[in-house]
Amino acid sequence: KPSASWMPSSSPSVFECPEDTISDEDQGVINGTDIFGTVFTQNIGFNLMTSNTTSYGKACVDGMIGISPPFNFLFVIDVSGSTEKQFKGTAVGDINDDERSNTILDAELDSVIKAIEGFVDAPSLTNDNVNIGIVTFSTEATYLGNWGAADPNDPKVVNPSLVGNLTSLSYGGWTNFDDALDKSIKYFENDAPDVGARTNIMYVLSDGLPNRCGDDDPNTAENNCANGNGNENKPGTIVFDSELEILQTDYSVSIHAIGVGAGSDVTPGSGLDKLDNTRNPLTGDNVTKVTTSDELTALILESPIFSDVLELEVKVNGVVLPYVNASHVRSTPTGYAFGTTIVTGLDPTKDVENNITATVLLDVGGNSTTTSDQLTLSTETIVLGTAMPSF
């Protein structure tokens, strides 16, 4: 407890998190066993960000558990004619203002925007360490450009230029996977910042079968490729080995392929199956088909960490906070996150050091009885009081 009263004598009715923050990070390696009995490892970071000072005995706390920034994200979105179809699940509305609500395209755009909002909501992710590229594809593909997730003038708001480009998209045309990959290479080759040092992640969303051949594909399916009949999934329409090699070898891109709707094909050997290189070691799954907007959003926001958060403990000056625990962790495209949480119990007296510590226990498979596949990470920040005591 404070040793003296402090000025001002009471907290404001609405506490706003200060922009001045401090952070601490712990990193470790967790071991697991895949479905074939082979041991795999994954590097995990735990970043704790808190207020740097306190005047009212309160502080803001955020945490990120997962892959540490910086990141380049590329979203590759199918806008072919078939994305005009209605899509099941929670209504998302008319995202692109084309007077057709709850279409496949609306669901695709809504899920991507939710991912971007998640980046903006995480204080440890900023325009300095997250870049977002957008490619759309139908008969041909278009690279729209790259942006920071947040408004350059307000880091707490989603970038209006980025969202504006997404919500202006319309449907039409056939489906060309090959050109989508060509335009994806353009992003990583020319525009993605620090591409050799960042984690590069790519999502491909498509609702149907590729029915257009690419620039240097063989003529084995030329007729079907040319007429765009929607029934030709191979071989001519999925000959893009050279593009995949560039993305995976030159830029180490993790490619998540998602079949959006019942008309998509995720069977072994299909185009989407060929694209995806992110097999889950615990299930053996890689490419996934979703049939509702809820499933699509959950998959876009799914954590890439192959372990569960068993325990999360936050302390202020050694006192455990019961209102911050593992149940408050949410999944994000970079791992898990918690906060922003306003914590109390700090001494705001000038120059008093307040300790905020956070500890997380991770387990591959979520089985608390096994310890060989667990990892504990701990972080600590010191929040200085700034209020002048009044005697």
Short mmCIF file of C-alpha atoms in Angstrom, two decimals:
data_model
loop_
_atom_site.label_atom_id
_atom_site.label_comp_id
_atom_site.label_asym_id
_atom_site.label_seq_id
_atom_site.Cartn_x
_atom_site.Cartn_y
_atom_site.Cartn_z
CA LYS A 1 0.00 0.00 0.00
CA PRO A 2 1.18 3.58 -0.57
CA SER A 3 3.00 5.05 2.39
CA ALA A 4 1.38 8.44 1.83
CA SER A 5 -1.50 9.99 -0.05
CA TRP A 6 -0.75 11.31 -3.51
CA MET A 7 -1.81 14.07 -5.84
CA PRO A 8 -4.23 14.06 -7.52
CA SER A 9 -6.18 12.33 -4.78
CA SER A 10 -8.43 10.27 -7.04
CA SER A 11 -8.29 8.54 -10.42
CA PRO A 12 -10.05 10.03 -13.45
CA SER A 13 -13.48 8.59 -14.20
CA VAL A 14 -12.13 7.15 -17.45
CA PHE A 15 -8.60 5.80 -17.39
CA GLU A 16 -6.79 6.04 -20.72
CA CYS A 17 -3.69 3.98 -21.39
CA PRO A 18 -0.65 6.23 -21.72
CA GLU A 19 1.38 6.18 -24.91
CA ASP A 20 4.62 5.88 -22.90
CA THR A 21 5.20 2.13 -22.50
CA ILE A 22 7.91 -0.30 -21.47
CA SER A 23 8.32 -3.92 -22.52
CA ASP A 24 10.22 -7.08 -21.72
CA GLU A 25 10.59 -10.28 -23.70
CA ASP A 26 11.53 -13.84 -22.93
CA GLN A 27 12.19 -16.48 -25.58
CA GLY A 28 12.48 -20.23 -25.58
CA VAL A 29 12.21 -23.40 -27.62
CA ILE A 30 9.43 -25.91 -27.09
CA ASN A 31 9.68 -29.56 -28.15
CA GLY A 32 6.87 -31.75 -29.39
CA THR A 33 6.26 -35.03 -31.19
CA ASP A 34 4.38 -35.11 -34.48
CA ILE A 35 1.88 -37.75 -35.63
CA PHE A 36 4.73 -39.83 -37.04
CA GLY A 37 6.66 -39.87 -33.76
CA THR A 38 9.28 -37.38 -34.91
CA VAL A 39 10.40 -34.65 -32.52
CA PHE A 40 9.89 -31.08 -33.74
CA THR A 41 10.80 -27.75 -32.18
CA GLN A 42 9.31 -24.26 -32.31
CA ASN A 43 10.79 -20.96 -31.20
CA ILE A 44 8.38 -18.94 -29.06
CA GLY A 45 8.65 -15.44 -27.68
CA PHE A 46 6.68 -13.84 -24.84
CA ASN A 47 6.42 -10.05 -24.98
CA LEU A 48 4.97 -8.10 -22.03
CA MET A 49 4.14 -4.44 -22.59
CA THR A 50 2.99 -2.17 -19.77
CA SER A 51 2.66 1.49 -18.91
CA ASN A 52 6.04 3.01 -18.13
CA THR A 53 4.73 5.20 -15.31
CA THR A 54 1.69 5.48 -13.04
CA SER A 55 0.04 8.50 -11.45
CA TYR A 56 -3.13 6.86 -10.16
CA GLY A 57 -2.05 3.39 -9.04
CA LYS A 58 -3.14 1.85 -12.36
CA ALA A 59 -1.32 0.58 -15.41
CA CYS A 60 -2.16 -1.01 -18.76
CA VAL A 61 -0.91 -4.50 -19.57
CA ASP A 62 -0.71 -6.34 -22.89
CA GLY A 63 0.97 -9.58 -23.82
CA MET A 64 1.89 -11.46 -26.99
CA ILE A 65 2.92 -15.13 -26.98
CA GLY A 66 4.15 -16.58 -30.23
CA ILE A 67 6.31 -15.69 -33.19
CA SER A 68 8.21 -12.48 -32.52
CA PRO A 69 7.98 -9.59 -34.99
CA PRO A 70 8.82 -8.29 -37.55
CA PHE A 71 6.38 -9.69 -40.13
CA ASN A 72 5.35 -9.39 -43.76
CA PHE A 73 1.79 -10.59 -44.41
CA LEU A 74 0.38 -11.11 -47.90
CA PHE A 75 -3.32 -11.77 -48.41
CA VAL A 76 -4.18 -13.29 -51.81
CA ILE A 77 -7.92 -13.01 -52.38
CA ASP A 78 -10.07 -14.74 -55.00
CA VAL A 79 -12.45 -12.23 -56.62
CA SER A 80 -13.65 -14.45 -59.47
CA GLY A 81 -17.29 -14.43 -60.57
CA SER A 82 -18.27 -17.30 -58.31
CA THR A 83 -17.47 -15.26 -55.18
CA GLU A 84 -20.82 -13.51 -55.69
CA LYS A 85 -22.52 -16.59 -54.19
CA GLN A 86 -24.11 -16.45 -50.76
CA PHE A 87 -22.04 -17.78 -47.86
CA LYS A 88 -23.33 -19.38 -44.70
CA GLY A 89 -22.51 -18.48 -41.13
CA THR A 90 -22.77 -15.29 -39.12
CA ALA A 91 -23.91 -12.44 -41.35
CA VAL A 92 -21.06 -10.09 -42.29
CA GLY A 93 -23.18 -7.69 -44.36
CA ASP A 94 -22.28 -5.92 -47.58
CA ILE A 95 -18.57 -5.29 -47.00
CA ASN A 96 -17.81 -4.00 -50.51
CA ASP A 97 -21.05 -2.02 -50.94
CA ASP A 98 -22.16 -3.84 -54.10
CA GLU A 99 -25.75 -4.25 -52.87
CA ARG A 100 -25.21 -7.97 -52.31
CA SER A 101 -24.78 -8.98 -48.67
CA ASN A 102 -23.11 -12.02 -47.14
CA THR A 103 -21.41 -13.24 -50.29
CA ILE A 104 -18.24 -15.32 -50.38
CA LEU A 105 -16.32 -12.16 -51.28
CA ASP A 106 -17.86 -10.31 -48.32
CA ALA A 107 -16.75 -13.12 -46.00
CA GLU A 108 -13.22 -13.10 -47.43
CA LEU A 109 -12.90 -9.34 -46.97
CA ASP A 110 -14.40 -9.42 -43.49
CA SER A 111 -11.94 -12.06 -42.30
CA VAL A 112 -8.94 -10.19 -43.70
CA ILE A 113 -10.09 -6.92 -42.12
CA LYS A 114 -10.53 -8.70 -38.76
CA ALA A 115 -6.92 -9.93 -39.02
CA ILE A 116 -5.73 -6.39 -39.71
CA GLU A 117 -7.74 -5.10 -36.74
CA GLY A 118 -6.00 -7.71 -34.61
CA PHE A 119 -2.59 -6.37 -35.64
CA VAL A 120 -3.65 -2.83 -34.72
CA ASP A 121 -5.02 -3.96 -31.35
CA ALA A 122 -1.67 -5.51 -30.37
CA PRO A 123 0.58 -2.75 -28.96
CA SER A 124 3.73 -4.73 -29.76
CA LEU A 125 2.79 -4.80 -33.46
CA THR A 126 3.28 -1.49 -35.27
CA ASN A 127 3.75 -0.20 -38.79
CA ASP A 128 7.47 -0.50 -38.15
CA ASN A 129 7.32 -4.27 -37.71
CA VAL A 130 4.22 -5.36 -39.67
CA ASN A 131 3.70 -4.84 -43.40
CA ILE A 132 0.65 -6.02 -45.32
CA GLY A 133 0.43 -6.74 -49.04
CA ILE A 134 -2.76 -7.43 -51.01
CA VAL A 135 -3.12 -9.45 -54.23
CA THR A 136 -6.45 -10.19 -55.89
CA PHE A 137 -7.02 -12.70 -58.65
CA SER A 138 -9.64 -13.80 -61.14
CA THR A 139 -8.89 -14.18 -64.88
CA GLU A 140 -5.69 -12.30 -64.09
CA ALA A 141 -4.15 -11.19 -60.82
CA THR A 142 -3.51 -7.69 -59.52
CA TYR A 143 -1.00 -6.60 -56.92
CA LEU A 144 -2.74 -3.72 -55.14
CA GLY A 145 0.20 -2.59 -53.02
CA ASN A 146 1.42 -2.72 -49.44
CA TRP A 147 0.53 -0.83 -46.28
CA GLY A 148 1.08 -0.63 -42.58
CA ALA A 149 -1.86 -2.07 -40.64
CA ALA A 150 -2.47 1.14 -38.69
CA ASP A 151 -3.36 4.64 -39.81
CA PRO A 152 -0.01 6.50 -40.16
CA ASN A 153 -1.62 9.38 -38.24
CA ASP A 154 -3.18 7.29 -35.47
CA PRO A 155 -1.63 3.94 -34.48
CA LYS A 156 -4.82 2.87 -32.69
CA VAL A 157 -6.92 2.99 -35.87
CA VAL A 158 -6.90 0.65 -38.85
CA ASN A 159 -5.25 2.12 -41.96
CA PRO A 160 -8.13 3.70 -43.94
CA SER A 161 -6.29 3.40 -47.24
CA LEU A 162 -5.80 -0.33 -46.77
CA VAL A 163 -9.41 -0.93 -45.75
CA GLY A 164 -10.64 1.33 -48.55
CA ASN A 165 -8.80 -0.76 -51.14
CA LEU A 166 -10.33 -3.94 -49.74
CA THR A 167 -13.88 -2.66 -49.52
CA SER A 168 -13.76 -1.39 -53.11
CA LEU A 169 -13.17 -4.86 -54.58
CA SER A 170 -15.77 -6.45 -56.86
CA TYR A 171 -16.22 -9.93 -58.31
CA GLY A 172 -15.94 -11.18 -61.88
CA GLY A 173 -13.88 -13.41 -64.16
CA TRP A 174 -12.29 -16.84 -63.97
CA THR A 175 -9.68 -18.28 -61.58
CA ASN A 176 -5.94 -18.04 -62.24
CA PHE A 177 -3.71 -19.43 -59.48
CA ASP A 178 -0.54 -19.07 -61.52
CA ASP A 179 -0.83 -15.33 -62.02
CA ALA A 180 -1.78 -14.91 -58.35
CA LEU A 181 1.58 -16.45 -57.46
CA ASP A 182 3.40 -14.27 -60.00
CA LYS A 183 1.95 -11.14 -58.39
CA SER A 184 2.75 -12.53 -54.92
CA ILE A 185 6.38 -12.83 -55.92
CA LYS A 186 6.28 -9.18 -56.96
CA TYR A 187 5.36 -8.19 -53.40
CA PHE A 188 8.13 -10.18 -51.73
CA GLU A 189 10.67 -9.35 -54.42
CA ASN A 190 10.13 -5.61 -54.62
CA ASP A 191 8.09 -4.20 -51.76
CA ALA A 192 8.13 -6.36 -48.63
CA PRO A 193 10.55 -4.64 -46.21
CA ASP A 194 13.53 -6.55 -44.80
CA VAL A 195 12.24 -9.68 -46.49
CA GLY A 196 15.31 -11.70 -45.58
CA ALA A 197 15.04 -10.90 -41.87
CA ARG A 198 11.27 -11.01 -41.33
CA THR A 199 8.77 -13.83 -40.89
CA ASN A 200 6.92 -13.93 -44.22
CA ILE A 201 3.36 -15.29 -44.15
CA MET A 202 0.90 -15.62 -47.02
CA TYR A 203 -2.80 -16.52 -47.05
CA VAL A 204 -4.48 -17.70 -50.27
CA LEU A 205 -8.29 -17.64 -50.17
CA SER A 206 -10.16 -19.26 -53.07
CA ASP A 207 -13.71 -20.53 -53.55
CA GLY A 208 -13.31 -22.66 -56.66
CA LEU A 209 -11.13 -24.58 -59.07
CA PRO A 210 -8.36 -22.89 -61.05
CA ASN A 211 -9.43 -22.73 -64.69
CA ARG A 212 -6.81 -20.51 -66.30
CA CYS A 213 -3.30 -21.60 -67.26
CA GLY A 214 -0.34 -19.43 -66.44
CA ASP A 215 2.32 -17.74 -68.48
CA ASP A 216 4.67 -20.67 -69.01
CA ASP A 217 2.48 -23.71 -68.37
CA PRO A 218 2.27 -26.66 -70.79
CA ASN A 219 -0.55 -27.01 -73.29
CA THR A 220 -1.88 -30.29 -71.92
CA ALA A 221 -5.06 -28.58 -70.79
CA GLU A 222 -4.97 -25.53 -73.01
CA ASN A 223 -8.57 -25.73 -74.16
CA ASN A 224 -10.04 -26.11 -70.72
CA CYS A 225 -7.74 -23.40 -69.39
CA ALA A 226 -8.80 -21.03 -72.13
CA ASN A 227 -12.55 -21.43 -71.81
CA GLY A 228 -12.59 -21.11 -68.04
CA ASN A 229 -15.15 -23.84 -67.59
CA GLY A 230 -14.38 -24.24 -63.90
CA ASN A 231 -13.88 -27.98 -64.13
CA GLU A 232 -10.20 -28.24 -64.95
CA ASN A 233 -8.10 -28.43 -61.81
CA LYS A 234 -5.10 -30.16 -63.36
CA PRO A 235 -2.67 -30.55 -64.89
CA GLY A 236 -2.31 -27.30 -66.82
CA THR A 237 -3.91 -24.97 -64.27
CA ILE A 238 -1.74 -26.04 -61.34
CA VAL A 239 1.68 -26.08 -62.96
CA PHE A 240 3.32 -23.43 -60.83
CA ASP A 241 6.29 -25.25 -59.31
CA SER A 242 8.72 -22.50 -60.32
CA GLU A 243 6.68 -19.84 -58.54
CA LEU A 244 6.39 -21.93 -55.39
CA GLU A 245 10.13 -22.55 -55.38
CA ILE A 246 10.83 -18.82 -55.50
CA LEU A 247 8.39 -18.06 -52.68
CA GLN A 248 9.58 -20.87 -50.46
CA THR A 249 13.31 -20.96 -51.23
CA ASP A 250 14.13 -17.33 -51.89
CA TYR A 251 11.78 -15.73 -49.37
CA SER A 252 10.91 -18.54 -46.88
CA VAL A 253 7.19 -17.81 -47.19
CA SER A 254 4.74 -19.87 -45.13
CA ILE A 255 1.71 -20.32 -47.40
CA HIS A 256 -1.70 -21.00 -45.85
CA ALA A 257 -4.25 -22.08 -48.47
CA ILE A 258 -7.94 -21.91 -47.58
CA GLY A 259 -10.80 -23.31 -49.62
CA VAL A 260 -13.76 -20.96 -49.13
CA GLY A 261 -17.05 -22.72 -49.73
CA ALA A 262 -18.32 -26.10 -50.87
CA GLY A 263 -17.10 -25.52 -54.42
CA SER A 264 -13.45 -25.34 -53.44
CA ASP A 265 -11.14 -28.34 -53.85
CA VAL A 266 -8.68 -29.22 -51.10
CA THR A 267 -8.21 -32.89 -51.97
CA PRO A 268 -4.67 -34.27 -52.27
CA GLY A 269 -3.10 -33.08 -55.51
CA SER A 270 -5.50 -30.15 -55.96
CA GLY A 271 -4.27 -26.63 -56.59
CA LEU A 272 -4.90 -25.43 -53.04
CA ASP A 273 -3.29 -28.55 -51.61
CA LYS A 274 -0.23 -27.91 -53.73
CA LEU A 275 0.00 -24.32 -52.52
CA ASP A 276 -0.11 -24.98 -48.79
CA ASN A 277 3.22 -25.68 -47.05
CA THR A 278 2.10 -25.30 -43.42
CA ARG A 279 1.27 -28.83 -42.31
CA ASN A 280 0.27 -29.06 -38.65
CA PRO A 281 2.66 -31.58 -37.05
CA LEU A 282 0.05 -32.65 -34.48
CA THR A 283 -2.77 -33.40 -36.91
CA GLY A 284 -1.09 -33.74 -40.29
CA ASP A 285 -3.55 -31.19 -41.71
CA ASN A 286 -2.53 -28.40 -44.01
CA VAL A 287 -4.98 -26.92 -46.52
CA THR A 288 -8.47 -26.51 -45.05
CA LYS A 289 -11.96 -26.02 -46.47
CA VAL A 290 -14.39 -23.76 -44.64
CA THR A 291 -18.11 -23.46 -45.31
CA THR A 292 -19.14 -20.62 -42.97
CA SER A 293 -17.95 -17.10 -42.28
CA ASP A 294 -17.26 -18.11 -38.67
CA GLU A 295 -14.94 -20.94 -39.74
CA LEU A 296 -13.12 -18.64 -42.16
CA THR A 297 -12.50 -15.95 -39.54
CA ALA A 298 -11.36 -18.53 -36.98
CA LEU A 299 -8.90 -19.99 -39.49
CA ILE A 300 -7.47 -16.60 -40.47
CA LEU A 301 -7.00 -15.78 -36.79
CA GLU A 302 -5.67 -19.23 -35.87
CA SER A 303 -2.42 -19.21 -33.94
CA PRO A 304 0.61 -20.66 -35.74
CA ILE A 305 1.90 -21.94 -32.40
CA PHE A 306 1.53 -25.71 -31.99
CA SER A 307 1.07 -25.51 -28.23
CA ASP A 308 -1.65 -24.44 -25.83
CA VAL A 309 -1.52 -21.89 -23.02
CA LEU A 310 -2.10 -23.94 -19.88
CA GLU A 311 -1.44 -21.19 -17.38
CA LEU A 312 -1.04 -17.41 -17.42
CA GLU A 313 -0.21 -15.50 -14.24
CA VAL A 314 0.23 -11.75 -13.86
CA LYS A 315 1.43 -10.19 -10.61
CA VAL A 316 1.59 -6.58 -9.42
CA ASN A 317 4.17 -6.12 -6.68
CA GLY A 318 4.01 -9.84 -5.96
CA VAL A 319 0.20 -10.04 -5.76
CA VAL A 320 -1.47 -12.36 -8.27
CA LEU A 321 -4.23 -10.72 -10.31
CA PRO A 322 -7.18 -13.14 -10.44
CA TYR A 323 -8.76 -11.35 -13.39
CA VAL A 324 -5.92 -12.15 -15.82
CA ASN A 325 -5.47 -15.83 -16.61
CA ALA A 326 -5.30 -18.34 -19.45
CA SER A 327 -9.02 -17.95 -20.21
CA HIS A 328 -8.34 -14.38 -21.38
CA VAL A 329 -5.91 -15.44 -24.12
CA ARG A 330 -7.12 -15.05 -27.70
CA SER A 331 -5.74 -16.47 -30.92
CA THR A 332 -4.06 -14.26 -33.54
CA PRO A 333 -2.16 -14.88 -36.81
CA THR A 334 1.11 -14.39 -34.91
CA GLY A 335 0.32 -16.46 -31.80
CA TYR A 336 -1.71 -15.66 -28.69
CA ALA A 337 -2.53 -12.31 -27.12
CA PHE A 338 -4.06 -10.93 -23.94
CA GLY A 339 -5.05 -7.41 -22.94
CA THR A 340 -5.35 -4.55 -22.97
CA THR A 341 -6.05 -4.99 -19.24
CA ILE A 342 -6.06 -2.14 -16.74
CA VAL A 343 -4.40 -3.41 -13.55
CA THR A 344 -4.49 -1.86 -10.11
CA GLY A 345 -2.48 -2.12 -6.90
CA LEU A 346 0.49 0.00 -7.93
CA ASP A 347 2.04 2.66 -5.69
CA PRO A 348 1.93 5.93 -7.67
CA THR A 349 4.24 7.82 -5.32
CA LYS A 350 7.01 9.53 -7.25
CA ASP A 351 10.05 7.31 -8.00
CA VAL A 352 8.53 4.22 -6.37
CA GLU A 353 9.29 1.14 -8.46
CA ASN A 354 6.36 -1.18 -9.11
CA ASN A 355 7.01 -4.67 -10.44
CA ILE A 356 4.67 -6.23 -12.97
CA THR A 357 5.56 -9.82 -13.78
CA ALA A 358 3.90 -12.26 -16.16
CA THR A 359 4.52 -15.99 -16.52
CA VAL A 360 3.06 -18.31 -19.14
CA LEU A 361 3.12 -22.11 -19.27
CA LEU A 362 2.81 -23.66 -22.74
CA ASP A 363 2.21 -27.32 -23.54
CA VAL A 364 2.20 -29.11 -26.89
CA GLY A 365 -1.12 -30.91 -27.13
CA GLY A 366 -2.51 -29.30 -23.98
CA ASN A 367 -1.81 -32.29 -21.70
CA SER A 368 -0.72 -30.94 -18.32
CA THR A 369 0.55 -34.35 -17.16
CA THR A 370 3.42 -34.36 -19.66
CA THR A 371 6.30 -32.02 -18.88
CA SER A 372 8.83 -32.81 -21.59
CA ASP A 373 6.77 -30.86 -24.11
CA GLN A 374 6.21 -27.81 -21.90
CA LEU A 375 7.82 -24.38 -21.83
CA THR A 376 7.66 -21.65 -19.19
CA LEU A 377 8.42 -18.05 -20.14
CA SER A 378 8.61 -15.12 -17.72
CA THR A 379 8.75 -11.36 -18.17
CA GLU A 380 8.98 -8.35 -15.88
CA THR A 381 8.59 -4.59 -16.20
CA ILE A 382 9.13 -1.84 -13.66
CA VAL A 383 6.53 0.93 -13.58
CA LEU A 384 7.62 4.16 -11.88
CA GLY A 385 5.29 6.22 -9.77
CA THR A 386 5.08 9.88 -10.76
CA ALA A 387 2.66 11.41 -8.23
CA MET A 388 4.05 13.84 -5.69
CA PRO A 389 3.17 12.76 -2.14
CA SER A 390 1.10 15.12 -0.01
CA PHE A 391 1.75 15.06 3.74
#
